[in-house]
Each structure stands twice: as C-alpha cells, then as structure tokens.
Amino acid sequence: GMNAAINSSKWTVLAKATDDKFYKINIVFVNFAINDAVDAANIAKGLNQANWATEFGAGSVVMFNNDVDMSGVEIILGDSGGSGYDASWGFMGTIDGNGKTISNLSSAWLTYINNACTIKNLTFKNMKSGATLAYKSAGAKLQNVTFEVDANGLTDMYLVSPRQARSALSMTDCTVKITNASSTFKCYIYHSMSQSYGKGSLNVTNLKVTMNGGSFAAVTNETTTCDLTGTQTNTVVNGTLDYNV
C-alpha cells in the first residue's frame, strides 16, 4: 500500500545556524517515497483510476530516495480506465527521480499517465524486452529523463508507451542510449493509437540519442525529424510533430 497520505506541498524555511547566519531550506512533502523495488512495484498498482483524484491528483509528488533494481520483481498494473484514453484519468502529479535509477525493468512500470503528469530526473537503466514507462499514456512532460536500452535479442522497443493517444507529450533535456542493437532493431518514443482517440502532439527539445545500430523514431508509422538510422553518438534531436493517424 501507500506509505504516505498527506497532501504534497513545498515549504521554504529560514533557519538560523550556529554561525548566527540564516539559511533557506526547501522542504518538499511527498505522497509516496520510493525506497526499494517493492515500493516501485506498488506505485504501478497504486496509480489507478480509483485513487487518481485523491492520493495522486494534481500537485501530488512521488520521489525516489534510492536506486532500485527491478530484477525478478513482479509489477501488477492497476485499473487503466478501460479501453479509452481519457486525459482526465491517469497520474496528474510529479514523479521526481531525484537523480536515481530504476534498472532491469522488463514490463510497463506505470499503469497510466496523462498530460498533467511530470516525470523528471530519473534514469531507466538496462531496459529489457517488454520494458516501457507506462502501459497506457495520454501524454506527459518528461524532463531530464534517461532511457538506457539493452537491445540484445530485441526487435523493437517503445520507451514511453505502446498505447498513446489524445495527448501532448513533451521531452526536454532527455537522453536515449541504445546498446547491442541489431541492424533491424527499431526503437520508438511511443506507438500512436487510432484517430478515434483524438489528435496528439509531440514536442522534443534537446533529446540526445546514442545508438550502435538499428533505427530510432518518434512515433510508429510517422516520418519526423526524430528519425535516425545506424550509429549515432549524442545526436541532438529537436522537433514538433502533430499527428492524427
């Protein structure tokens, strides 16, 4: 279950030290702290339709305190809101990686994110077959997020979600590192769903891509400025895509 249940907020406190000087201390209250792999797995089930508006509505904060290794840890996703892609559902708060890593992920980590969600300062390390940020997505804001993919034996990979629609996804100062890729390996930011779920957009600013082979693209079946093929080293990608597949 959840290990905290207070409304999140940020305070700035003036504290007087022993040198008689005053210092500003920023205090952030979080709704859920991730200390280990069990906490990271619990957050997937916790971010479901039943408690989005209460524990994880706008302004809520999830923060990593430690690096976590998901090897052998089962992730049970929560209710993703049925078959639709409603932007009023999904996690609406902030996930702050606090400079930590979540490694050896081999499935979707989160159930559903939407365009009110911010994910920042987090590294996904050694992503395996089946790994992706969210099972379903209606957008998000990604800031300083790194995806490190071990593509050995893989044919494709969706970094953010294999199911995304009706959304505005933005990526700022993010990094993708792909190793052990075959010439036929394909990596996408996400797979866009049918137009019945609405028009979406993708905005990429200062995305750095490094890969030893294969291809990298923004969205499945779209030709965009994010299309890269072959060996790349810190290739910087910027661009905006409006799509309605």
Short mmCIF file of N, CA, C and O in Angstrom, two decimals, residues 131-223:
data_model
loop_
_atom_site.label_atom_id
_atom_site.label_comp_id
_atom_site.label_asym_id
_atom_site.label_seq_id
_atom_site.Cartn_x
_atom_site.Cartn_y
_atom_site.Cartn_z
N ALA A 131 10.00 -3.74 -21.62
CA ALA A 131 10.07 -2.57 -20.73
C ALA A 131 9.50 -1.34 -21.41
O ALA A 131 9.74 -1.09 -22.59
N THR A 132 8.75 -0.54 -20.65
CA THR A 132 8.23 0.74 -21.13
C THR A 132 7.83 1.56 -19.90
O THR A 132 7.59 1.01 -18.82
N LEU A 133 7.78 2.85 -20.05
CA LEU A 133 7.44 3.71 -18.92
C LEU A 133 6.02 3.47 -18.43
O LEU A 133 5.78 3.31 -17.23
N ALA A 134 5.05 3.43 -19.35
CA ALA A 134 3.65 3.30 -18.94
C ALA A 134 2.89 2.38 -19.89
O ALA A 134 3.11 2.40 -21.11
N TYR A 135 1.97 1.59 -19.31
CA TYR A 135 1.13 0.71 -20.11
C TYR A 135 0.25 1.52 -21.06
O TYR A 135 0.03 1.14 -22.21
N LYS A 136 -0.24 2.66 -20.57
CA LYS A 136 -1.11 3.50 -21.37
C LYS A 136 -0.77 4.96 -21.08
O LYS A 136 -0.45 5.32 -19.95
N SER A 137 -0.84 5.80 -22.11
CA SER A 137 -0.46 7.19 -21.92
C SER A 137 -1.40 8.13 -22.65
O SER A 137 -1.79 7.87 -23.79
N ALA A 138 -1.75 9.22 -21.99
CA ALA A 138 -2.44 10.33 -22.63
C ALA A 138 -1.58 11.58 -22.48
O ALA A 138 -2.05 12.67 -22.23
N GLY A 139 -0.26 11.38 -22.60
CA GLY A 139 0.67 12.50 -22.57
C GLY A 139 1.39 12.62 -21.25
O GLY A 139 1.04 12.00 -20.25
N ALA A 140 2.43 13.44 -21.23
CA ALA A 140 3.20 13.72 -20.02
C ALA A 140 4.27 14.75 -20.38
O ALA A 140 4.50 15.05 -21.55
N LYS A 141 4.92 15.26 -19.34
CA LYS A 141 6.08 16.13 -19.51
C LYS A 141 7.29 15.42 -18.93
O LYS A 141 7.33 15.15 -17.73
N LEU A 142 8.25 15.08 -19.77
CA LEU A 142 9.46 14.39 -19.34
C LEU A 142 10.62 15.38 -19.35
O LEU A 142 10.87 16.03 -20.37
N GLN A 143 11.30 15.49 -18.21
CA GLN A 143 12.40 16.43 -18.07
C GLN A 143 13.61 15.71 -17.47
O GLN A 143 13.50 15.10 -16.41
N ASN A 144 14.73 15.76 -18.18
CA ASN A 144 15.96 15.14 -17.68
C ASN A 144 15.75 13.67 -17.34
O ASN A 144 16.12 13.20 -16.27
N VAL A 145 15.12 12.96 -18.26
CA VAL A 145 14.90 11.51 -18.11
C VAL A 145 15.79 10.78 -19.10
O VAL A 145 15.88 11.16 -20.28
N THR A 146 16.48 9.75 -18.62
CA THR A 146 17.38 8.97 -19.46
C THR A 146 16.84 7.55 -19.62
O THR A 146 16.44 6.92 -18.64
N PHE A 147 16.83 7.06 -20.88
CA PHE A 147 16.42 5.69 -21.18
C PHE A 147 17.65 4.96 -21.70
O PHE A 147 18.19 5.31 -22.75
N GLU A 148 18.11 3.94 -20.98
CA GLU A 148 19.23 3.12 -21.42
C GLU A 148 18.70 1.73 -21.77
O GLU A 148 18.17 1.02 -20.91
N VAL A 149 18.84 1.35 -23.04
CA VAL A 149 18.22 0.13 -23.56
C VAL A 149 19.30 -0.88 -23.92
O VAL A 149 20.22 -0.57 -24.70
N ASP A 150 19.18 -2.09 -23.39
CA ASP A 150 19.99 -3.21 -23.84
C ASP A 150 19.17 -3.94 -24.90
O ASP A 150 18.22 -4.66 -24.57
N ALA A 151 19.52 -3.72 -26.17
CA ALA A 151 18.69 -4.23 -27.27
C ALA A 151 19.08 -5.63 -27.73
O ALA A 151 18.59 -6.09 -28.77
N ASN A 152 19.90 -6.30 -26.96
CA ASN A 152 20.33 -7.65 -27.34
C ASN A 152 19.13 -8.58 -27.50
O ASN A 152 18.37 -8.80 -26.56
N GLY A 153 18.93 -9.10 -28.70
CA GLY A 153 17.83 -10.01 -28.97
C GLY A 153 16.48 -9.36 -29.19
O GLY A 153 15.49 -10.06 -29.40
N LEU A 154 16.41 -8.03 -29.14
CA LEU A 154 15.13 -7.34 -29.28
C LEU A 154 14.87 -6.93 -30.73
O LEU A 154 15.80 -6.64 -31.49
N THR A 155 13.59 -6.89 -31.11
CA THR A 155 13.21 -6.41 -32.43
C THR A 155 12.71 -4.97 -32.37
O THR A 155 12.88 -4.21 -33.32
N ASP A 156 12.06 -4.59 -31.24
CA ASP A 156 11.57 -3.22 -31.11
C ASP A 156 11.42 -2.85 -29.64
O ASP A 156 11.51 -3.70 -28.76
N MET A 157 11.19 -1.55 -29.39
CA MET A 157 11.06 -1.04 -28.03
C MET A 157 10.26 0.26 -28.08
O MET A 157 10.49 1.10 -28.96
N TYR A 158 9.30 0.42 -27.15
CA TYR A 158 8.55 1.67 -27.00
C TYR A 158 8.95 2.27 -25.65
O TYR A 158 8.60 1.73 -24.60
N LEU A 159 9.65 3.37 -25.67
CA LEU A 159 10.21 3.91 -24.44
C LEU A 159 9.15 4.43 -23.48
O LEU A 159 9.17 4.13 -22.29
N VAL A 160 8.22 5.24 -23.98
CA VAL A 160 7.22 5.87 -23.10
C VAL A 160 5.98 5.01 -22.97
O VAL A 160 5.49 4.76 -21.87
N SER A 161 5.43 4.55 -24.11
CA SER A 161 4.22 3.74 -24.02
C SER A 161 3.93 3.08 -25.37
O SER A 161 4.13 3.69 -26.42
N PRO A 162 3.41 1.84 -25.35
CA PRO A 162 2.95 1.21 -26.58
C PRO A 162 1.52 1.61 -26.92
O PRO A 162 0.97 1.18 -27.93
N ARG A 163 0.89 2.41 -26.04
CA ARG A 163 -0.51 2.81 -26.22
C ARG A 163 -0.63 4.29 -25.84
O ARG A 163 -0.78 4.61 -24.67
N GLN A 164 -0.57 5.17 -26.82
CA GLN A 164 -0.64 6.60 -26.53
C GLN A 164 -1.58 7.28 -27.51
O GLN A 164 -1.53 7.06 -28.70
N ALA A 165 -2.43 8.17 -26.99
CA ALA A 165 -3.32 8.94 -27.85
C ALA A 165 -3.90 10.10 -27.08
O ALA A 165 -3.74 10.21 -25.87
N ARG A 166 -4.58 10.99 -27.81
CA ARG A 166 -5.24 12.16 -27.24
C ARG A 166 -4.33 12.86 -26.24
O ARG A 166 -4.64 13.00 -25.06
N SER A 167 -3.17 13.30 -26.72
CA SER A 167 -2.18 13.71 -25.75
C SER A 167 -1.21 14.73 -26.31
O SER A 167 -1.07 14.89 -27.52
N ALA A 168 -0.55 15.41 -25.40
CA ALA A 168 0.56 16.28 -25.75
C ALA A 168 1.75 15.83 -24.91
O ALA A 168 1.81 16.09 -23.72
N LEU A 169 2.66 15.14 -25.54
CA LEU A 169 3.85 14.65 -24.85
C LEU A 169 5.01 15.58 -25.16
O LEU A 169 5.25 15.94 -26.31
N SER A 170 5.74 15.97 -24.10
CA SER A 170 6.94 16.78 -24.32
C SER A 170 8.13 16.12 -23.63
O SER A 170 8.00 15.52 -22.58
N MET A 171 9.29 16.24 -24.28
CA MET A 171 10.53 15.71 -23.73
C MET A 171 11.58 16.82 -23.79
O MET A 171 11.88 17.34 -24.87
N THR A 172 12.12 17.19 -22.63
CA THR A 172 13.09 18.27 -22.56
C THR A 172 14.36 17.76 -21.86
O THR A 172 14.28 17.20 -20.77
N ASP A 173 15.49 17.94 -22.51
CA ASP A 173 16.79 17.54 -21.95
C ASP A 173 16.81 16.07 -21.55
O ASP A 173 17.33 15.70 -20.50
N CYS A 174 16.25 15.24 -22.42
CA CYS A 174 16.24 13.79 -22.16
C CYS A 174 17.32 13.10 -23.00
O CYS A 174 17.88 13.68 -23.92
N THR A 175 17.60 11.84 -22.65
CA THR A 175 18.68 11.09 -23.29
C THR A 175 18.22 9.67 -23.58
O THR A 175 17.53 9.05 -22.75
N VAL A 176 18.58 9.15 -24.75
CA VAL A 176 18.35 7.75 -25.10
C VAL A 176 19.68 7.12 -25.46
O VAL A 176 20.42 7.64 -26.30
N LYS A 177 20.00 6.00 -24.80
CA LYS A 177 21.24 5.27 -25.09
C LYS A 177 20.88 3.83 -25.41
O LYS A 177 20.34 3.12 -24.57
N ILE A 178 21.20 3.40 -26.64
CA ILE A 178 20.86 2.06 -27.09
C ILE A 178 22.15 1.29 -27.38
O ILE A 178 23.01 1.74 -28.14
N THR A 179 22.29 0.13 -26.75
CA THR A 179 23.46 -0.72 -26.96
C THR A 179 23.02 -2.10 -27.44
O THR A 179 21.88 -2.51 -27.24
N ASN A 180 23.95 -2.81 -28.06
CA ASN A 180 23.73 -4.20 -28.52
C ASN A 180 22.56 -4.32 -29.49
O ASN A 180 21.84 -5.32 -29.48
N ALA A 181 22.35 -3.29 -30.31
CA ALA A 181 21.23 -3.32 -31.26
C ALA A 181 21.65 -3.97 -32.57
O ALA A 181 22.76 -3.74 -33.08
N SER A 182 20.75 -4.77 -33.13
CA SER A 182 20.98 -5.31 -34.47
C SER A 182 20.60 -4.24 -35.50
O SER A 182 19.99 -3.22 -35.17
N SER A 183 20.94 -4.50 -36.75
CA SER A 183 20.64 -3.53 -37.80
C SER A 183 19.14 -3.38 -38.04
O SER A 183 18.68 -2.37 -38.58
N THR A 184 18.35 -4.36 -37.58
CA THR A 184 16.90 -4.32 -37.80
C THR A 184 16.12 -3.85 -36.56
O THR A 184 14.90 -3.73 -36.61
N PHE A 185 16.82 -3.60 -35.47
CA PHE A 185 16.15 -3.15 -34.24
C PHE A 185 15.52 -1.78 -34.45
O PHE A 185 16.12 -0.89 -35.06
N LYS A 186 14.30 -1.60 -33.93
CA LYS A 186 13.59 -0.33 -34.04
C LYS A 186 13.16 0.15 -32.66
O LYS A 186 12.54 -0.60 -31.90
N CYS A 187 13.52 1.39 -32.33
CA CYS A 187 13.15 1.98 -31.05
C CYS A 187 12.29 3.21 -31.30
O CYS A 187 12.63 4.06 -32.13
N TYR A 188 11.15 3.29 -30.60
CA TYR A 188 10.23 4.41 -30.75
C TYR A 188 10.01 5.09 -29.40
O TYR A 188 10.11 4.45 -28.35
N ILE A 189 9.66 6.36 -29.43
CA ILE A 189 9.23 7.02 -28.19
C ILE A 189 7.90 6.44 -27.76
O ILE A 189 7.69 6.11 -26.60
N TYR A 190 6.97 6.31 -28.69
CA TYR A 190 5.71 5.63 -28.37
C TYR A 190 5.00 5.19 -29.64
O TYR A 190 5.39 5.54 -30.75
N HIS A 191 3.95 4.40 -29.45
CA HIS A 191 3.10 3.96 -30.55
C HIS A 191 1.80 4.76 -30.48
O HIS A 191 1.09 4.74 -29.48
N SER A 192 1.50 5.47 -31.55
CA SER A 192 0.28 6.28 -31.57
C SER A 192 -0.92 5.41 -31.95
O SER A 192 -0.84 4.59 -32.85
N MET A 193 -2.02 5.63 -31.23
CA MET A 193 -3.22 4.84 -31.44
C MET A 193 -4.08 5.47 -32.53
O MET A 193 -3.74 6.48 -33.13
N SER A 194 -5.24 4.89 -32.79
CA SER A 194 -6.09 5.33 -33.89
C SER A 194 -6.67 6.71 -33.63
O SER A 194 -6.74 7.19 -32.50
N GLN A 195 -7.12 7.40 -34.70
CA GLN A 195 -7.61 8.75 -34.59
C GLN A 195 -8.89 8.84 -33.78
O GLN A 195 -9.28 9.93 -33.35
N SER A 196 -9.58 7.73 -33.52
CA SER A 196 -10.79 7.78 -32.71
C SER A 196 -10.48 8.24 -31.29
O SER A 196 -11.36 8.68 -30.56
N TYR A 197 -9.20 8.15 -30.89
CA TYR A 197 -8.80 8.61 -29.56
C TYR A 197 -8.24 10.04 -29.59
O TYR A 197 -7.71 10.51 -28.61
N GLY A 198 -8.39 10.72 -30.72
CA GLY A 198 -8.05 12.14 -30.77
C GLY A 198 -6.66 12.44 -31.30
O GLY A 198 -5.79 11.58 -31.37
N LYS A 199 -6.48 13.69 -31.68
CA LYS A 199 -5.21 14.15 -32.23
C LYS A 199 -4.22 14.41 -31.10
O LYS A 199 -4.59 14.86 -30.02
N GLY A 200 -2.96 14.17 -31.36
CA GLY A 200 -1.94 14.38 -30.35
C GLY A 200 -0.77 15.17 -30.89
O GLY A 200 -0.71 15.50 -32.08
N SER A 201 0.16 15.46 -30.01
CA SER A 201 1.36 16.18 -30.43
C SER A 201 2.55 15.72 -29.61
O SER A 201 2.41 15.27 -28.48
N LEU A 202 3.72 15.86 -30.20
CA LEU A 202 4.97 15.53 -29.53
C LEU A 202 5.93 16.69 -29.73
O LEU A 202 6.14 17.15 -30.85
N ASN A 203 6.50 17.17 -28.63
CA ASN A 203 7.49 18.23 -28.71
C ASN A 203 8.77 17.75 -28.05
O ASN A 203 8.77 17.37 -26.89
N VAL A 204 9.85 17.77 -28.81
CA VAL A 204 11.14 17.27 -28.34
C VAL A 204 12.15 18.42 -28.35
O VAL A 204 12.34 19.08 -29.36
N THR A 205 12.78 18.66 -27.20
CA THR A 205 13.79 19.71 -27.08
C THR A 205 15.06 19.13 -26.47
O THR A 205 15.04 18.60 -25.36
N ASN A 206 16.14 19.19 -27.23
CA ASN A 206 17.45 18.74 -26.75
C ASN A 206 17.42 17.28 -26.31
O ASN A 206 17.88 16.94 -25.22
N LEU A 207 16.90 16.43 -27.17
CA LEU A 207 16.95 14.99 -26.94
C LEU A 207 18.25 14.46 -27.53
O LEU A 207 18.52 14.63 -28.71
N LYS A 208 19.07 13.81 -26.69
CA LYS A 208 20.35 13.27 -27.14
C LYS A 208 20.22 11.76 -27.34
O LYS A 208 19.84 11.04 -26.41
N VAL A 209 20.54 11.30 -28.54
CA VAL A 209 20.41 9.88 -28.87
C VAL A 209 21.77 9.30 -29.20
O VAL A 209 22.51 9.82 -30.04
N THR A 210 22.11 8.19 -28.53
CA THR A 210 23.32 7.42 -28.83
C THR A 210 22.92 5.98 -29.09
O THR A 210 22.20 5.38 -28.28
N MET A 211 23.31 5.44 -30.23
CA MET A 211 22.96 4.03 -30.52
C MET A 211 24.03 3.45 -31.42
O MET A 211 24.68 4.15 -32.21
N ASN A 212 24.21 2.13 -31.30
CA ASN A 212 25.26 1.46 -32.07
C ASN A 212 24.74 0.90 -33.38
O ASN A 212 25.51 0.41 -34.20
N GLY A 213 23.42 0.95 -33.61
CA GLY A 213 22.83 0.42 -34.82
C GLY A 213 21.32 0.42 -34.72
O GLY A 213 20.76 0.89 -33.73
N GLY A 214 20.66 -0.09 -35.74
CA GLY A 214 19.21 -0.10 -35.75
C GLY A 214 18.66 1.27 -36.10
O GLY A 214 19.33 2.09 -36.73
N SER A 215 17.41 1.55 -35.69
CA SER A 215 16.79 2.83 -36.02
C SER A 215 16.02 3.36 -34.83
O SER A 215 15.56 2.61 -33.97
N PHE A 216 15.87 4.68 -34.80
CA PHE A 216 15.15 5.36 -33.72
C PHE A 216 14.19 6.36 -34.35
O PHE A 216 14.57 7.13 -35.23
N ALA A 217 12.94 6.35 -33.89
CA ALA A 217 11.93 7.26 -34.42
C ALA A 217 11.03 7.74 -33.30
O ALA A 217 10.92 7.10 -32.24
N ALA A 218 10.36 8.85 -33.55
CA ALA A 218 9.49 9.42 -32.53
C ALA A 218 8.25 8.57 -32.34
O ALA A 218 7.92 8.17 -31.22
N VAL A 219 7.54 8.31 -33.41
CA VAL A 219 6.24 7.66 -33.32
C VAL A 219 6.15 6.60 -34.42
O VAL A 219 6.65 6.80 -35.52
N THR A 220 5.50 5.50 -34.11
CA THR A 220 5.31 4.44 -35.10
C THR A 220 4.60 4.97 -36.34
O THR A 220 3.63 5.71 -36.25
N ASN A 221 5.10 4.60 -37.50
CA ASN A 221 4.48 4.93 -38.78
C ASN A 221 4.41 6.42 -39.07
O ASN A 221 3.54 6.89 -39.80
N GLU A 222 5.33 7.20 -38.49
CA GLU A 222 5.39 8.63 -38.80
C GLU A 222 6.80 8.97 -39.28
O GLU A 222 7.79 8.46 -38.77
N THR A 223 6.88 9.85 -40.24
CA THR A 223 8.17 10.36 -40.67
C THR A 223 8.38 11.71 -40.00
O THR A 223 7.63 12.65 -40.22
#
